[in-house]
C-alpha cells in the first residue's frame, strides 16, 4: 500500500509562471490536507478537501492560490503568477475520515527564481 | 492563539548520546501534543503523542511527557543511533482532524558514529 505520493519532489519556476503541485492520497483515503512550510517556519495549514469539496480553506492566501480534489485523480494545489515569497516546501496529508489518522507525503519543494 | 516553539537546530550528537529536543506551546484550551519525524526523502511520520496532562508518549525509545504547568512537551531519548538522524517536529491540536495541527519549525538531528 503506497503512501501519500507527491510530485514533483522539486519544482523550479520563474516569477510570474504557474506552479501545479500534485498529491495522490493513500488508497482508501478521501480526505486531503495541504500544508506549507516557509523557510525557518513551521508547517502551516492551508486547505482541507474531500472529494470534489473544499471543507476548510482558512489557511489559503486569498489570491493566486487554489486547490481541488476531483472525483478522479490527484489533488492539485495551483499557484498562479508565482512570486519569490512562494518558495517553500508544500506538504500533503491524507486520511480515511475527518477525524482519523492521517499520513503525510514527503513534500514538494518549490523554488521561485 | 495556538503556537509551538521548538528548540532550534541543527543538533549533532555522537552515537549513544542522550537527546533532548525542547518544545513549549501556547494554546487556548487543552490540546493534544505530538512529535513527528521526517527521515531523509520521506514524509512526516507520527512518532508519539499525548492527549492530556501528565501523559507520557513513547515509541522507538523516544519519550515525551505532557507538562501542563510548564506548557512543555520535550522529546528525549537515552541513547541515539545513526538511524535516528532526521528532522523532528513538535505539534499541537486542540481538536481532531489534520486541519487543526500547529507545528513548530522542526529540529534537524544528525547522529555521527
XYZ file of C-alpha atoms in Angstrom:
226
model
C 0.000 0.000 0.000
C 1.801 3.059 -1.264
C 1.918 6.077 0.982
C 0.893 9.601 0.079
C 2.611 10.455 -3.181
C 3.550 13.999 -4.004
C 5.073 15.157 -7.251
C 7.195 16.684 -8.339
C 9.656 16.482 -5.460
C 11.356 19.663 -6.608
C 9.883 22.366 -8.792
C 11.596 25.489 -10.093
C 9.511 28.289 -11.560
C 10.306 31.775 -12.755
C 8.402 34.690 -11.299
C 5.036 35.031 -12.986
C 4.723 31.388 -14.025
C 2.211 28.910 -12.677
C 3.058 26.072 -10.301
C 1.000 22.881 -10.056
C 1.650 20.526 -7.178
C 0.073 17.085 -7.126
C -0.906 14.858 -4.247
C -2.174 11.302 -4.596
C -3.651 10.178 -1.273
C -3.262 6.735 0.181
C -5.617 4.119 -1.179
C -8.956 4.399 0.568
C -8.326 7.950 1.795
C -10.828 10.544 0.643
C -9.643 13.487 2.761
C -6.654 15.606 1.755
C -4.865 18.409 3.603
C -2.247 20.818 2.276
C 0.402 22.459 4.457
C 3.136 24.945 3.631
C 6.490 25.329 5.318
C 8.197 28.635 4.662
C 11.936 28.874 5.394
C 12.648 28.969 9.137
C 8.975 28.424 9.984
C 6.795 25.503 10.988
C 4.276 23.805 8.748
C 1.117 25.861 8.432
C -2.275 24.529 7.402
C -3.596 25.787 4.073
C -6.638 23.824 2.920
C -8.661 20.697 3.662
C -10.539 18.946 0.864
C -12.765 15.965 0.469
C -13.570 14.532 -2.933
C -14.946 17.419 -5.048
C -15.424 19.644 -1.986
C -13.377 22.221 -0.123
C -14.079 21.725 3.575
C -11.769 24.320 5.140
C -9.651 26.861 3.270
C -8.972 29.160 6.187
C -5.202 28.959 5.647
C -5.175 29.685 1.934
C -3.887 33.041 0.692
C -6.780 34.998 -0.785
C -5.200 35.477 -4.200
C -3.311 33.306 -6.688
C -3.747 30.056 -4.727
C -6.379 27.417 -5.438
C -6.858 23.752 -4.669
C -9.021 20.973 -5.986
C -9.599 17.294 -5.347
C -11.591 15.902 -8.261
C -13.590 12.726 -8.244
C -10.855 11.039 -10.226
C -7.168 11.792 -9.997
C -4.892 13.542 -7.540
C -5.448 16.673 -5.539
C -3.875 19.716 -7.168
C -2.541 22.820 -5.442
C -2.233 25.565 -8.021
C -0.272 28.773 -7.581
C -0.685 31.365 -10.289
C 1.853 34.107 -11.073
C 4.340 32.830 -8.541
C 6.496 35.266 -6.570
C 9.732 34.662 -4.658
C 7.807 34.554 -1.386
C 6.016 31.418 -2.579
C 9.275 29.468 -2.317
C 8.582 26.844 0.314
C 8.024 23.173 0.974
C 4.423 22.111 0.378
C 3.217 19.017 2.205
C 0.101 16.989 1.621
C -1.561 14.619 4.077
C -4.475 12.248 3.629
C -6.845 10.391 5.918
C -9.732 7.929 5.535
C -12.052 10.181 7.514
C -12.172 13.658 9.019
C -11.001 12.620 12.443
C -8.932 9.573 11.678
C -5.220 9.022 11.453
C -3.527 10.952 8.711
C -0.386 10.268 6.719
C 1.923 12.873 5.227
C 3.710 12.855 1.906
C 7.364 13.787 1.509
C 6.589 17.217 0.143
C 7.249 19.325 -2.933
C 9.957 21.938 -2.691
C 9.068 24.945 -4.807
C 11.780 27.424 -5.710
C 10.840 30.635 -7.479
C 13.705 32.306 -9.298
C -3.898 31.698 19.777
C -2.060 28.440 19.289
C 1.665 28.224 18.712
C 4.588 25.877 19.198
C 8.135 26.959 19.962
C 10.775 24.390 19.272
C 14.447 24.176 20.035
C 16.488 25.461 17.133
C 18.877 23.157 15.410
C 20.759 21.670 13.947
C 21.723 19.250 16.677
C 24.701 16.958 16.207
C 25.319 14.111 18.632
C 27.579 11.115 18.829
C 26.025 7.677 18.784
C 24.696 6.565 22.211
C 24.483 10.161 23.481
C 21.415 11.436 25.326
C 18.972 13.516 23.309
C 16.668 16.302 24.405
C 14.742 18.487 21.986
C 12.779 21.183 23.767
C 9.227 22.100 22.829
C 6.893 24.569 24.519
C 3.428 25.544 23.452
C 0.738 28.168 23.776
C -2.871 27.099 23.496
C -6.253 28.497 24.433
C -7.655 25.179 25.638
C -6.384 21.679 26.357
C -4.536 20.496 23.303
C -3.183 17.137 22.283
C 0.561 17.185 21.689
C 2.567 15.337 19.062
C 6.067 14.662 17.845
C 6.509 13.956 14.147
C 9.704 12.730 12.488
C 10.801 13.170 8.894
C 13.550 10.867 7.701
C 15.517 11.939 4.617
C 13.402 11.736 1.480
C 10.258 10.635 3.323
C 7.043 12.173 4.622
C 6.323 13.196 8.184
C 5.502 10.248 10.428
C 3.808 10.396 13.784
C 6.414 9.423 16.385
C 4.394 9.758 19.585
C 1.567 11.701 21.140
C -0.065 12.631 24.444
C -3.631 13.773 24.825
C -3.793 15.069 28.400
C -1.639 16.491 31.159
C 0.945 14.124 32.682
C 0.510 11.618 29.851
C 3.761 10.190 28.543
C 4.013 9.291 24.884
C 6.682 6.794 23.883
C 7.838 4.996 20.760
C 11.111 3.555 19.436
C 12.939 4.572 22.614
C 11.730 8.186 22.408
C 9.628 9.681 25.191
C 7.858 12.953 25.867
C 5.732 13.962 28.858
C 2.854 16.440 28.620
C 3.639 19.067 31.282
C 0.754 21.462 31.689
C 2.451 23.508 34.415
C 5.384 24.357 32.164
C 3.440 24.053 28.857
C 6.155 21.772 27.567
C 6.489 18.501 25.679
C 10.228 17.873 25.448
C 11.425 14.914 23.387
C 14.044 12.632 24.935
C 15.957 9.510 24.068
C 18.529 7.861 26.252
C 20.860 6.574 23.557
C 20.594 7.818 19.981
C 21.562 5.841 16.917
C 22.749 6.924 13.491
C 19.364 5.833 12.144
C 17.681 8.493 14.311
C 19.119 11.218 12.084
C 16.066 13.115 10.872
C 14.052 16.295 11.332
C 11.752 16.304 14.377
C 8.603 18.436 14.551
C 6.594 19.240 17.662
C 2.892 19.932 17.055
C -0.365 20.546 18.890
C -4.019 20.180 18.081
C -6.991 21.440 20.038
C -9.424 19.294 18.120
C -9.265 16.248 15.948
C -8.618 16.489 12.255
C -5.415 17.233 10.397
C -6.658 20.730 9.544
C -6.107 21.726 13.138
C -2.429 20.932 13.623
C 0.018 23.664 14.630
C 3.671 22.813 14.042
C 7.000 24.018 15.364
C 9.805 24.872 12.975
C 11.475 21.473 13.177
C 14.850 20.422 14.602
C 17.359 18.610 12.443
C 19.234 15.896 14.319
C 22.407 14.349 12.969
C 23.925 11.399 14.800
C 27.516 10.590 13.961
C 29.145 7.188 14.553
